[in-house]
């Protein structure tokens, strides 16, 4: 079944740790996105990719980095987590028609 | 001015009523328009897309687009308590990179 997956779903870590949030999709979509969303607040685009080896920063400045080595995989990395990074991170993908399909999200808490 | 603006909420309607959600956008070159529904604590899910002027109906949902007025709306007929959620308007103005509105929270009261 075609789908988009995110792991872990919940993560609680201490300040200064390096973390990688995983996102994979089985739909063969070229475009993938990372959003940050605080509870009850708007979505902020932090990274996007139009294909393998293509990554761009989004509208919201972020200290995270991303990579796109395989079409299906778009991980997000924080080199040194801080409490200000506490948020929900949503991954999405789309094909040429631009409708985005979202993963279940990762809720990150940095202590 | 924000690129995508939605009518401020929250919006409350009684069960069975029509809920009307509105969205305006600033980029006249925008081509694709979407409505997503987001339940509390969940991810957004696409419920409607519209690409040309006029109405598009899908079950109880109708999306309306007026490019001249830079306006897109979502009507929910026979609103149900299960429709209670935040509705996000999204506009694609740059080939695959959508801009989302802040969302309008709808509550349908039994």
Short mmCIF file of C-alpha atoms in Angstrom, two decimals, chain A residues 22-97:
data_model
loop_
_atom_site.label_atom_id
_atom_site.label_comp_id
_atom_site.label_asym_id
_atom_site.label_seq_id
_atom_site.Cartn_x
_atom_site.Cartn_y
_atom_site.Cartn_z
CA UNK A 22 13.15 9.75 9.30
CA UNK A 23 10.64 10.14 6.48
CA UNK A 24 9.97 7.59 3.76
CA UNK A 25 7.29 7.35 1.08
CA UNK A 26 6.36 4.48 -1.18
CA UNK A 27 4.40 6.53 -3.72
CA UNK A 28 7.35 7.33 -5.98
CA UNK A 29 6.78 11.06 -5.50
CA UNK A 30 9.54 13.40 -6.64
CA UNK A 31 8.67 16.25 -4.29
CA UNK A 32 9.06 16.02 -0.51
CA UNK A 33 8.69 18.57 2.26
CA UNK A 34 9.34 19.13 5.96
CA UNK A 35 7.04 21.35 8.00
CA UNK A 36 7.21 22.50 11.60
CA UNK A 37 3.99 23.05 13.49
CA UNK A 38 3.44 24.01 17.12
CA UNK A 39 0.11 22.93 18.70
CA UNK A 40 -2.77 25.01 17.37
CA UNK A 41 -0.46 27.07 15.20
CA UNK A 42 0.20 27.39 11.48
CA UNK A 43 2.37 25.15 9.33
CA UNK A 44 5.84 26.43 8.54
CA UNK A 45 7.79 25.01 5.60
CA UNK A 46 11.40 24.42 6.68
CA UNK A 47 12.84 22.30 3.83
CA UNK A 48 11.77 20.89 0.50
CA UNK A 49 13.17 18.77 -2.29
CA UNK A 50 12.17 18.40 -5.93
CA UNK A 51 14.12 15.20 -6.43
CA UNK A 52 17.29 13.28 -5.68
CA UNK A 53 20.21 15.55 -4.74
CA UNK A 54 17.90 18.58 -4.69
CA UNK A 55 17.21 20.36 -1.39
CA UNK A 56 16.06 23.89 -0.61
CA UNK A 57 15.40 25.86 2.54
CA UNK A 58 11.82 26.81 3.21
CA UNK A 59 10.13 29.94 4.43
CA UNK A 60 11.01 29.45 8.10
CA UNK A 61 14.66 29.59 9.07
CA UNK A 62 15.71 26.34 10.65
CA UNK A 63 18.92 25.00 12.14
CA UNK A 64 18.12 21.57 10.75
CA UNK A 65 19.56 20.03 7.59
CA UNK A 66 18.13 17.53 5.12
CA UNK A 67 19.41 15.16 2.47
CA UNK A 68 17.81 13.41 -0.51
CA UNK A 69 19.97 10.55 -1.68
CA UNK A 70 17.07 8.30 -2.62
CA UNK A 71 13.70 9.27 -4.03
CA UNK A 72 11.80 7.59 -1.22
CA UNK A 73 13.83 8.89 1.72
CA UNK A 74 14.08 12.46 3.09
CA UNK A 75 15.64 12.55 6.58
CA UNK A 76 15.94 15.69 8.70
CA UNK A 77 18.87 16.14 11.07
CA UNK A 78 19.45 18.43 14.04
CA UNK A 79 23.14 18.48 14.98
CA UNK A 80 22.57 19.87 18.47
CA UNK A 81 19.01 19.90 19.77
CA UNK A 82 17.78 22.76 21.94
CA UNK A 83 14.51 23.32 23.85
CA UNK A 84 13.49 25.83 21.14
CA UNK A 85 13.37 22.89 18.70
CA UNK A 86 10.48 21.35 20.63
CA UNK A 87 7.66 21.06 18.11
CA UNK A 88 5.83 18.70 15.77
CA UNK A 89 7.63 17.91 12.52
CA UNK A 90 5.53 16.85 9.54
CA UNK A 91 6.84 15.28 6.37
CA UNK A 92 4.85 15.40 3.13
CA UNK A 93 5.25 14.35 -0.49
CA UNK A 94 3.58 15.25 -3.77
CA UNK A 95 3.59 14.44 -7.47
CA UNK A 96 3.19 16.84 -10.37
CA UNK A 97 -0.39 17.71 -9.45
#
